[in-house]
PDB file of C-alpha atoms and ligand atoms in Angstrom:
ATOM      1  CA  THR A 982      19.973  26.312  -5.693  1.00 84.00           C
ATOM      2  CA  ASN A 983      16.356  25.429  -5.069  1.00 93.00           C
ATOM      3  CA  LEU A 984      14.995  22.077  -4.060  1.00 94.00           C
ATOM      4  CA  ILE A 985      11.689  22.905  -5.730  1.00 95.00           C
ATOM      5  CA  ASP A 986      11.605  24.971  -8.892  1.00 95.00           C
ATOM      6  CA  ILE A 987       8.345  25.780 -10.569  1.00 95.00           C
ATOM      7  CA  LYS A 988       9.069  27.522 -13.820  1.00 96.00           C
ATOM      8  CA  GLY A 989       6.445  29.168 -15.969  1.00 96.00           C
ATOM      9  CA  VAL A 990       3.808  26.617 -15.035  1.00 96.00           C
ATOM     10  CA  THR A 991       0.565  27.125 -16.914  1.00 97.00           C
ATOM     11  CA  HIS A 992      -2.391  24.784 -16.788  1.00 97.00           C
ATOM     12  CA  ALA A 993      -5.992  24.566 -17.927  1.00 96.00           C
ATOM     13  CA  TYR A 994      -8.483  21.788 -17.135  1.00 96.00           C
ATOM     14  CA  ARG A 995     -10.443  20.443 -20.038  1.00 95.00           C
ATOM     15  CA  THR A 996     -14.131  20.692 -19.203  1.00 95.00           C
ATOM     16  CA  PRO A 997     -17.322  20.093 -21.188  1.00 96.00           C
ATOM     17  CA  ASN A 998     -17.547  23.876 -21.540  1.00 95.00           C
ATOM     18  CA  GLY A 999     -14.053  24.147 -22.936  1.00 95.00           C
ATOM     19  CA  PRO A1000     -10.700  24.756 -21.309  1.00 95.00           C
ATOM     20  CA  LEU A1001     -10.675  26.253 -17.820  1.00 95.00           C
ATOM     21  CA  PRO A1002      -7.373  28.123 -17.357  1.00 96.00           C
ATOM     22  CA  VAL A1003      -6.299  27.703 -13.736  1.00 96.00           C
ATOM     23  CA  LEU A1004      -2.611  28.558 -13.448  1.00 96.00           C
ATOM     24  CA  ASP A1005      -0.744  31.103 -15.496  1.00 96.00           C
ATOM     25  CA  ASN A1006       3.022  31.297 -15.653  1.00 95.00           C
ATOM     26  CA  LEU A1007       3.671  30.359 -12.041  1.00 95.00           C
ATOM     27  CA  GLU A1008       7.177  30.968 -10.727  1.00 94.00           C
ATOM     28  CA  ILE A1009       8.093  29.493  -7.338  1.00 94.00           C
ATOM     29  CA  GLY A1010      11.482  28.537  -5.947  1.00 95.00           C
ATOM     30  CA  VAL A1011      11.946  26.841  -2.591  1.00 96.00           C
ATOM     31  CA  PRO A1012      15.484  26.374  -1.252  1.00 95.00           C
ATOM     32  CA  GLU A1013      16.275  23.139   0.584  1.00 94.00           C
ATOM     33  CA  GLY A1014      15.037  23.154   4.159  1.00 93.00           C
ATOM     34  CA  GLU A1015      12.644  26.052   3.653  1.00 95.00           C
ATOM     35  CA  PHE A1016       8.917  26.323   4.082  1.00 95.00           C
ATOM     36  CA  ALA A1017       6.909  28.013   1.368  1.00 96.00           C
ATOM     37  CA  ALA A1018       3.404  29.022   2.347  1.00 96.00           C
ATOM     38  CA  VAL A1019       1.024  29.464  -0.563  1.00 95.00           C
ATOM     39  CA  VAL A1020      -2.056  31.565   0.111  1.00 94.00           C
ATOM     40  CA  GLY A1021      -4.917  32.444  -2.149  1.00 89.00           C
ATOM     41  CA  PRO A1022      -8.690  32.427  -2.334  1.00 85.00           C
ATOM     42  CA  SER A1023     -10.403  29.073  -2.695  1.00 83.00           C
ATOM     43  CA  GLY A1024     -10.629  27.894  -6.271  1.00 87.00           C
ATOM     44  CA  CYS A1025      -7.457  29.722  -7.285  1.00 89.00           C
ATOM     45  CA  GLY A1026      -5.556  26.546  -8.086  1.00 92.00           C
ATOM     46  CA  LYS A1027      -3.718  25.689  -4.866  1.00 90.00           C
ATOM     47  CA  SER A1028      -4.631  22.004  -4.960  1.00 89.00           C
ATOM     48  CA  THR A1029      -3.759  21.883  -8.629  1.00 94.00           C
ATOM     49  CA  LEU A1030      -0.335  23.179  -7.673  1.00 93.00           C
ATOM     50  CA  THR A1031       0.142  20.397  -5.091  1.00 91.00           C
ATOM     51  CA  ARG A1032      -0.832  17.759  -7.658  1.00 92.00           C
ATOM     52  CA  LEU A1033       1.728  19.160 -10.086  1.00 93.00           C
ATOM     53  CA  VAL A1034       4.530  19.118  -7.519  1.00 91.00           C
ATOM     54  CA  ALA A1035       3.642  15.566  -6.495  1.00 89.00           C
ATOM     55  CA  GLY A1036       3.812  14.509 -10.142  1.00 90.00           C
ATOM     56  CA  LEU A1037       0.169  13.413 -10.170  1.00 91.00           C
ATOM     57  CA  MET A1038      -0.471  15.694 -13.149  1.00 91.00           C
ATOM     58  CA  LYS A1039       1.546  17.278 -15.901  1.00 92.00           C
ATOM     59  CA  PRO A1040       1.210  21.013 -16.615  1.00 95.00           C
ATOM     60  CA  ASP A1041       0.221  22.184 -20.107  1.00 96.00           C
ATOM     61  CA  ALA A1042       3.337  24.336 -20.155  1.00 96.00           C
ATOM     62  CA  GLY A1043       6.281  25.023 -17.903  1.00 96.00           C
ATOM     63  CA  GLU A1044       8.307  22.739 -15.693  1.00 95.00           C
ATOM     64  CA  VAL A1045       8.381  21.426 -12.158  1.00 94.00           C
ATOM     65  CA  TRP A1046      11.827  20.492 -10.879  1.00 94.00           C
ATOM     66  CA  LEU A1047      12.530  18.612  -7.657  1.00 92.00           C
ATOM     67  CA  HIS A1048      16.080  18.117  -6.495  1.00 89.00           C
ATOM     68  CA  GLY A1049      17.430  18.917  -9.960  1.00 89.00           C
ATOM     69  CA  GLU A1050      15.115  16.409 -11.661  1.00 89.00           C
ATOM     70  CA  LEU A1051      12.217  17.192 -13.929  1.00 90.00           C
ATOM     71  CA  VAL A1052       9.016  15.847 -12.371  1.00 88.00           C
ATOM     72  CA  LYS A1053       7.289  13.575 -14.864  1.00 83.00           C
ATOM     73  CA  SER A1054       5.500  10.980 -12.766  1.00 80.00           C
ATOM     74  CA  PRO A1055       4.261  10.412  -9.209  1.00 75.00           C
ATOM     75  CA  ARG A1056       7.106  10.146  -6.752  1.00 71.00           C
ATOM     76  CA  LYS A1057       7.672   8.481  -3.449  1.00 71.00           C
ATOM     77  CA  THR A1058       9.946  11.321  -2.465  1.00 80.00           C
ATOM     78  CA  VAL A1059       6.988  13.609  -1.893  1.00 86.00           C
ATOM     79  CA  GLY A1060       5.067  13.359   1.388  1.00 87.00           C
ATOM     80  CA  MET A1061       1.494  14.597   1.500  1.00 87.00           C
ATOM     81  CA  ALA A1062      -0.723  15.765   4.345  1.00 88.00           C
ATOM     82  CA  PHE A1063      -4.328  16.850   3.934  1.00 86.00           C
ATOM     83  CA  GLN A1064      -7.040  18.601   5.902  1.00 85.00           C
ATOM     84  CA  ASN A1065      -8.676  15.306   6.785  1.00 86.00           C
ATOM     85  CA  PRO A1066      -5.991  12.815   7.724  1.00 87.00           C
ATOM     86  CA  VAL A1067      -6.574   9.514   5.986  1.00 89.00           C
ATOM     87  CA  LEU A1068      -5.417   7.108   8.652  1.00 95.00           C
ATOM     88  CA  LEU A1069      -6.215   3.417   8.411  1.00 96.00           C
ATOM     89  CA  GLU A1070      -8.657   2.539  11.169  1.00 97.00           C
ATOM     90  CA  TRP A1071      -7.599  -1.131  11.315  1.00 97.00           C
ATOM     91  CA  ARG A1072      -4.028  -0.183  12.140  1.00 97.00           C
ATOM     92  CA  SER A1073      -2.666   1.326  15.316  1.00 98.00           C
ATOM     93  CA  ILE A1074      -1.254   4.864  15.249  1.00 98.00           C
ATOM     94  CA  LEU A1075       2.267   3.421  15.250  1.00 98.00           C
ATOM     95  CA  ASP A1076       1.504   1.082  12.340  1.00 98.00           C
ATOM     96  CA  ASN A1077      -0.069   3.945  10.403  1.00 98.00           C
ATOM     97  CA  VAL A1078       3.125   5.956  10.769  1.00 97.00           C
ATOM     98  CA  ILE A1079       5.251   2.948   9.808  1.00 97.00           C
ATOM     99  CA  LEU A1080       3.279   2.304   6.603  1.00 96.00           C
ATOM    100  CA  PRO A1081       5.329   4.491   4.188  1.00 94.00           C
ATOM    101  CA  LEU A1082       8.507   2.763   5.386  1.00 95.00           C
ATOM    102  CA  GLU A1083       7.015  -0.627   4.517  1.00 94.00           C
ATOM    103  CA  ILE A1084       6.418   0.654   1.000  1.00 92.00           C
ATOM    104  CA  VAL A1085       9.541   2.732   0.410  1.00 91.00           C
ATOM    105  CA  SER A1086      12.119   0.839   2.516  1.00 91.00           C
ATOM    106  CA  PRO A1087      10.998  -2.804   2.552  1.00 92.00           C
ATOM    107  CA  SER A1088      14.488  -3.934   3.479  1.00 95.00           C
ATOM    108  CA  MET A1089      14.620  -1.790   6.605  1.00 95.00           C
ATOM    109  CA  PRO A1090      14.513  -4.064   9.673  1.00 96.00           C
ATOM    110  CA  ARG A1091      11.209  -4.071  11.552  1.00 95.00           C
ATOM    111  CA  ALA A1092      12.789  -2.817  14.747  1.00 97.00           C
ATOM    112  CA  LYS A1093      14.384   0.102  12.920  1.00 97.00           C
ATOM    113  CA  ARG A1094      11.084   1.089  11.341  1.00 97.00           C
ATOM    114  CA  ARG A1095       9.442   0.988  14.714  1.00 97.00           C
ATOM    115  CA  GLU A1096      12.191   3.068  16.255  1.00 97.00           C
ATOM    116  CA  ARG A1097      11.918   5.732  13.556  1.00 97.00           C
ATOM    117  CA  ALA A1098       8.130   5.974  13.923  1.00 97.00           C
ATOM    118  CA  GLU A1099       8.337   6.117  17.714  1.00 98.00           C
ATOM    119  CA  GLU A1100      10.928   8.878  17.545  1.00 96.00           C
ATOM    120  CA  LEU A1101       8.627  11.036  15.382  1.00 96.00           C
ATOM    121  CA  LEU A1102       5.572  10.335  17.509  1.00 97.00           C
ATOM    122  CA  GLU A1103       7.562  11.504  20.490  1.00 96.00           C
ATOM    123  CA  LEU A1104       8.495  14.751  18.712  1.00 93.00           C
ATOM    124  CA  VAL A1105       4.812  15.566  18.203  1.00 93.00           C
ATOM    125  CA  GLY A1106       3.761  14.584  21.714  1.00 94.00           C
ATOM    126  CA  LEU A1107       2.053  11.269  20.935  1.00 96.00           C
ATOM    127  CA  THR A1108       4.155   9.004  23.118  1.00 97.00           C
ATOM    128  CA  GLY A1109       1.738   6.703  24.920  1.00 98.00           C
ATOM    129  CA  PHE A1110      -0.755   6.707  22.048  1.00 98.00           C
ATOM    130  CA  GLU A1111       1.171   4.354  19.729  1.00 98.00           C
ATOM    131  CA  ASP A1112      -1.232   1.449  20.208  1.00 98.00           C
ATOM    132  CA  LYS A1113      -4.461   3.461  19.896  1.00 98.00           C
ATOM    133  CA  ARG A1114      -6.649   3.331  16.826  1.00 98.00           C
ATOM    134  CA  PRO A1115      -7.103   6.606  14.893  1.00 97.00           C
ATOM    135  CA  SER A1116     -10.735   7.021  16.042  1.00 97.00           C
ATOM    136  CA  GLU A1117      -9.598   6.959  19.677  1.00 97.00           C
ATOM    137  CA  LEU A1118      -7.636  10.189  19.180  1.00 96.00           C
ATOM    138  CA  SER A1119      -8.764  13.797  18.911  1.00 95.00           C
ATOM    139  CA  GLY A1120      -8.670  15.574  15.547  1.00 93.00           C
ATOM    140  CA  GLY A1121      -5.514  17.429  16.487  1.00 94.00           C
ATOM    141  CA  MET A1122      -3.803  14.239  17.541  1.00 96.00           C
ATOM    142  CA  ARG A1123      -4.789  12.509  14.316  1.00 96.00           C
ATOM    143  CA  GLN A1124      -3.306  15.410  12.366  1.00 94.00           C
ATOM    144  CA  ARG A1125      -0.081  15.072  14.381  1.00 95.00           C
ATOM    145  CA  ALA A1126       0.050  11.370  13.526  1.00 96.00           C
ATOM    146  CA  SER A1127      -0.598  12.084   9.874  1.00 95.00           C
ATOM    147  CA  LEU A1128       2.272  14.595   9.785  1.00 95.00           C
ATOM    148  CA  CYS A1129       4.559  11.907  11.208  1.00 96.00           C
ATOM    149  CA  ARG A1130       3.393   9.498   8.543  1.00 96.00           C
ATOM    150  CA  ALA A1131       4.020  12.093   5.831  1.00 94.00           C
ATOM    151  CA  ILE A1132       7.679  12.557   6.793  1.00 94.00           C
ATOM    152  CA  VAL A1133       8.648   9.164   8.257  1.00 95.00           C
ATOM    153  CA  HIS A1134      10.413   8.069   5.053  1.00 93.00           C
ATOM    154  CA  LYS A1135      12.259  11.405   4.788  1.00 91.00           C
ATOM    155  CA  PRO A1136      10.671  12.627   1.581  1.00 89.00           C
ATOM    156  CA  ASP A1137      12.440  15.422  -0.294  1.00 86.00           C
ATOM    157  CA  VAL A1138       9.346  17.537   0.050  1.00 91.00           C
ATOM    158  CA  LEU A1139       6.334  17.642   2.322  1.00 94.00           C
ATOM    159  CA  ILE A1140       3.213  19.047   0.729  1.00 94.00           C
ATOM    160  CA  MET A1141       0.460  20.098   3.070  1.00 94.00           C
ATOM    161  CA  ASP A1142      -2.918  21.102   1.684  1.00 92.00           C
ATOM    162  CA  GLU A1143      -4.821  23.035   4.382  1.00 92.00           C
ATOM    163  CA  PRO A1144      -3.510  20.615   7.030  1.00 92.00           C
ATOM    164  CA  PHE A1145      -4.964  22.522   9.975  1.00 93.00           C
ATOM    165  CA  GLY A1146      -8.111  23.797   8.282  1.00 90.00           C
ATOM    166  CA  ALA A1147     -10.488  21.490  10.141  1.00 90.00           C
ATOM    167  CA  LEU A1148      -9.093  22.205  13.621  1.00 91.00           C
ATOM    168  CA  ASP A1149     -10.360  24.686  16.180  1.00 92.00           C
ATOM    169  CA  ALA A1150      -8.250  27.819  16.701  1.00 92.00           C
ATOM    170  CA  PHE A1151      -6.495  26.598  19.854  1.00 93.00           C
ATOM    171  CA  THR A1152      -5.600  23.187  18.503  1.00 92.00           C
ATOM    172  CA  ARG A1153      -4.403  24.832  15.294  1.00 93.00           C
ATOM    173  CA  GLU A1154      -1.997  27.096  17.174  1.00 94.00           C
ATOM    174  CA  ASP A1155      -0.677  24.091  19.125  1.00 93.00           C
ATOM    175  CA  LEU A1156       0.022  22.422  15.812  1.00 93.00           C
ATOM    176  CA  TRP A1157       1.872  25.503  14.533  1.00 95.00           C
ATOM    177  CA  GLN A1158       4.119  25.262  17.561  1.00 94.00           C
ATOM    178  CA  THR A1159       4.587  21.532  16.932  1.00 93.00           C
ATOM    179  CA  MET A1160       5.580  22.257  13.333  1.00 94.00           C
ATOM    180  CA  HIS A1161       8.329  24.583  14.555  1.00 92.00           C
ATOM    181  CA  GLU A1162       9.586  21.968  17.021  1.00 91.00           C
ATOM    182  CA  LEU A1163       9.477  19.269  14.369  1.00 92.00           C
ATOM    183  CA  ARG A1164      11.456  21.395  11.922  1.00 91.00           C
ATOM    184  CA  ALA A1165      14.104  22.148  14.513  1.00 91.00           C
ATOM    185  CA  LYS A1166      14.748  18.414  14.969  1.00 90.00           C
ATOM    186  CA  GLU A1167      13.988  17.099  11.522  1.00 89.00           C
ATOM    187  CA  PRO A1168      14.811  19.504   8.692  1.00 86.00           C
ATOM    188  CA  PHE A1169      12.560  19.210   5.659  1.00 89.00           C
ATOM    189  CA  THR A1170      11.408  21.290   2.727  1.00 95.00           C
ATOM    190  CA  ALA A1171       7.716  22.004   2.602  1.00 95.00           C
ATOM    191  CA  VAL A1172       4.955  23.634   0.662  1.00 95.00           C
ATOM    192  CA  LEU A1173       2.076  24.639   2.871  1.00 96.00           C
ATOM    193  CA  ILE A1174      -1.201  25.524   1.224  1.00 94.00           C
ATOM    194  CA  THR A1175      -3.424  27.630   3.416  1.00 92.00           C
ATOM    195  CA  HIS A1176      -5.924  30.441   3.335  1.00 87.00           C
ATOM    196  CA  ASP A1177      -4.985  31.509   6.829  1.00 91.00           C
ATOM    197  CA  LEU A1178      -2.704  34.531   6.486  1.00 91.00           C
ATOM    198  CA  ARG A1179      -1.520  34.315  10.088  1.00 93.00           C
ATOM    199  CA  GLU A1180      -0.569  30.700   9.542  1.00 95.00           C
ATOM    200  CA  SER A1181       1.319  31.591   6.370  1.00 95.00           C
ATOM    201  CA  VAL A1182       3.554  34.160   8.083  1.00 94.00           C
ATOM    202  CA  TYR A1183       3.943  32.090  11.225  1.00 94.00           C
ATOM    203  CA  LEU A1184       5.089  28.964   9.397  1.00 95.00           C
ATOM    204  CA  GLY A1185       6.400  30.169   6.042  1.00 96.00           C
ATOM    205  CA  ASP A1186       9.948  31.298   5.257  1.00 95.00           C
ATOM    206  CA  GLN A1187       8.293  32.797   2.243  1.00 95.00           C
ATOM    207  CA  VAL A1188       4.680  33.592   1.587  1.00 96.00           C
ATOM    208  CA  ILE A1189       3.485  33.238  -1.974  1.00 94.00           C
ATOM    209  CA  VAL A1190       0.251  34.938  -2.858  1.00 93.00           C
ATOM    210  CA  LEU A1191      -1.690  33.439  -5.754  1.00 92.00           C
ATOM    211  CA  SER A1192      -4.454  35.453  -7.308  1.00 88.00           C
ATOM    212  CA  GLY A1193      -6.157  36.257 -10.535  1.00 87.00           C
ATOM    213  CA  ARG A1194      -8.056  34.005 -12.886  1.00 89.00           C
ATOM    214  CA  PRO A1195      -6.089  32.117 -14.058  1.00 92.00           C
ATOM    215  CA  ALA A1196      -3.949  32.469 -10.963  1.00 91.00           C
ATOM    216  CA  THR A1197      -0.406  33.654 -11.079  1.00 88.00           C
ATOM    217  CA  THR A1198       2.288  34.363  -8.480  1.00 86.00           C
ATOM    218  CA  GLN A1199       1.199  37.887  -7.592  1.00 79.00           C
ATOM    219  CA  TYR A1200       3.464  38.490  -4.718  1.00 81.00           C
ATOM    220  CA  ILE A1201       6.279  36.727  -2.895  1.00 86.00           C
ATOM    221  CA  MET A1202       7.303  37.857   0.544  1.00 87.00           C
ATOM    222  CA  ASP A1203      10.382  36.688   2.377  1.00 89.00           C
ATOM    223  CA  VAL A1204       9.620  36.287   6.040  1.00 89.00           C
ATOM    224  CA  LYS A1205      12.579  37.073   8.258  1.00 82.00           C
ATOM    225  CA  TYR A1206      12.283  37.714  11.917  1.00 78.00           C
ATOM    226  CA  PRO A1207      14.835  39.828  13.809  1.00 76.00           C
ATOM    227  CA  GLY A1208      17.715  37.654  14.911  1.00 73.00           C
ATOM    228  CA  GLU A1209      17.398  35.196  12.027  1.00 65.00           C
TER     229      GLU A1209
HETATM  230  P1  ADP B1431      -8.005  25.514  -4.768  1.00 67.72           P
HETATM  231  O1  ADP B1431      -7.278  24.354  -4.201  1.00 67.72           O
HETATM  232  O2  ADP B1431      -7.236  26.784  -4.738  1.00 67.72           O
HETATM  233  O3  ADP B1431      -9.375  25.672  -4.195  1.00 67.72           O
HETATM  234  P2  ADP B1431      -8.165  23.889  -7.185  1.00 67.72           P
HETATM  235  O4  ADP B1431      -6.801  23.684  -7.681  1.00 67.72           O
HETATM  236  O5  ADP B1431      -8.832  22.780  -6.469  1.00 67.72           O
HETATM  237  O6  ADP B1431      -8.215  25.245  -6.336  1.00 67.72           O
HETATM  238  O7  ADP B1431      -9.114  24.278  -8.413  1.00 67.72           O
HETATM  239  C1  ADP B1431      -8.851  25.396  -9.263  1.00 67.72           C
HETATM  240  C2  ADP B1431      -9.980  25.495 -10.297  1.00 67.72           C
HETATM  241  O8  ADP B1431      -9.923  24.372 -11.150  1.00 67.72           O
HETATM  242  C3  ADP B1431     -11.377  25.513  -9.710  1.00 67.72           C
HETATM  243  O9  ADP B1431     -12.167  26.370 -10.495  1.00 67.72           O
HETATM  244  C4  ADP B1431     -11.829  24.086  -9.840  1.00 67.72           C
HETATM  245  O10 ADP B1431     -13.225  24.024  -9.967  1.00 67.72           O
HETATM  246  C5  ADP B1431     -11.144  23.641 -11.111  1.00 67.72           C
HETATM  247  N1  ADP B1431     -10.775  22.212 -11.117  1.00 67.72           N
HETATM  248  C6  ADP B1431     -10.058  21.559 -10.177  1.00 67.72           C
HETATM  249  N2  ADP B1431      -9.869  20.277 -10.520  1.00 67.72           N
HETATM  250  C7  ADP B1431     -10.512  20.111 -11.704  1.00 67.72           C
HETATM  251  C8  ADP B1431     -10.677  18.996 -12.598  1.00 67.72           C
HETATM  252  N3  ADP B1431     -10.152  17.797 -12.330  1.00 67.72           N
HETATM  253  N4  ADP B1431     -11.379  19.200 -13.719  1.00 67.72           N
HETATM  254  C9  ADP B1431     -11.908  20.405 -14.012  1.00 67.72           C
HETATM  255  N5  ADP B1431     -11.788  21.491 -13.234  1.00 67.72           N
HETATM  256  C10 ADP B1431     -11.094  21.359 -12.091  1.00 67.72           C
HETATM  257  P1  ADP B1432      -4.249  18.369  20.469  1.00 67.72           P
HETATM  258  O1  ADP B1432      -4.097  19.801  20.842  1.00 67.72           O
HETATM  259  O2  ADP B1432      -3.091  17.502  20.856  1.00 67.72           O
HETATM  260  O3  ADP B1432      -4.726  18.149  19.109  1.00 67.72           O
HETATM  261  P2  ADP B1432      -6.933  18.290  21.523  1.00 67.72           P
HETATM  262  O4  ADP B1432      -6.994  19.754  21.865  1.00 67.72           O
HETATM  263  O5  ADP B1432      -7.779  17.814  20.427  1.00 67.72           O
HETATM  264  O6  ADP B1432      -5.413  17.775  21.346  1.00 67.72           O
HETATM  265  O7  ADP B1432      -7.229  17.479  22.856  1.00 67.72           O
HETATM  266  C1  ADP B1432      -6.727  17.983  24.104  1.00 67.72           C
HETATM  267  C2  ADP B1432      -6.038  16.915  24.898  1.00 67.72           C
HETATM  268  O8  ADP B1432      -6.970  15.881  25.238  1.00 67.72           O
HETATM  269  C3  ADP B1432      -4.937  16.184  24.156  1.00 67.72           C
HETATM  270  O9  ADP B1432      -3.690  16.845  24.136  1.00 67.72           O
HETATM  271  C4  ADP B1432      -4.856  14.874  24.906  1.00 67.72           C
HETATM  272  O10 ADP B1432      -3.982  14.982  26.016  1.00 67.72           O
HETATM  273  C5  ADP B1432      -6.284  14.659  25.377  1.00 67.72           C
HETATM  274  N1  ADP B1432      -6.952  13.624  24.583  1.00 67.72           N
HETATM  275  C6  ADP B1432      -7.650  13.780  23.439  1.00 67.72           C
HETATM  276  N2  ADP B1432      -8.118  12.620  22.969  1.00 67.72           N
HETATM  277  C7  ADP B1432      -7.699  11.684  23.851  1.00 67.72           C
HETATM  278  C8  ADP B1432      -7.863  10.261  23.929  1.00 67.72           C
HETATM  279  N3  ADP B1432      -8.517   9.534  23.021  1.00 67.72           N
HETATM  280  N4  ADP B1432      -7.300   9.619  24.973  1.00 67.72           N
HETATM  281  C9  ADP B1432      -6.642  10.310  25.893  1.00 67.72           C
HETATM  282  N5  ADP B1432      -6.440  11.644  25.882  1.00 67.72           N
HETATM  283  C10 ADP B1432      -6.970  12.321  24.874  1.00 67.72           C
END
């Protein structure tokens, strides 16, 4: 059974020039604990897809299922990470990571929240930077912190929209490695939107190619390395 099931999703935006069909009969299934990498040219509807999974929008036709439930409204059980991390400058790195816990688990004791955030920051190599402000960190470090914030409350799904797109090639490859380490310690299901093909095969358990106008699931490749 899949944790994410996208069934026959079709969507058009209403524009002053009439409907703009964006997605056509999309079919995507992501088993629990797997990473799906979605690649496609810019403008093909990748961000639209993330908004649908997060419940921020409803498709014209078709269904999005998460954990056996039809997605009808925005959910707390979806974590999001974007190309430009939106960290709050007036909070320390630690307090930025803690934020989703304050919202989703208000009854969790303060010390426990802190412990959880510190544990994740350690996994991504940010121990020692807990008390810094976001602007005191490099871009790569801010992206690490924002990944921690996206998964701190153990969402069912992590959606990443071009999370490493703004980083230089070396920093990006460091982050790929970090993602693997993070997944080994902290299993989660993820949809990664990228236009970097190398990234998609390095991080994805499956690579889903979107193309066409409106875009459809052209091709789905299972990525299995020898020994897996
Ligand atoms: P991608 O993330 O692959 O670049 P998007 O999902 O952002 O693609 O956009 C797909 C298409 O839909 C583009 O042509 C874009 O201009 C259009 N689009 C996106 N959002 C809206 C909107 N709110 N209203 C109208 N058109 C939109
Ligand atoms: P990363 O690969 O972790 O994103 P960068 O390549 O951007 O990091 O930066 C290289 C290294 O520089 C970091 O791993 C970190 O050790 C150090 N560094 C960056 N910003 C700071 C800072 N504000 N204070 C201390 N060290 C920093």
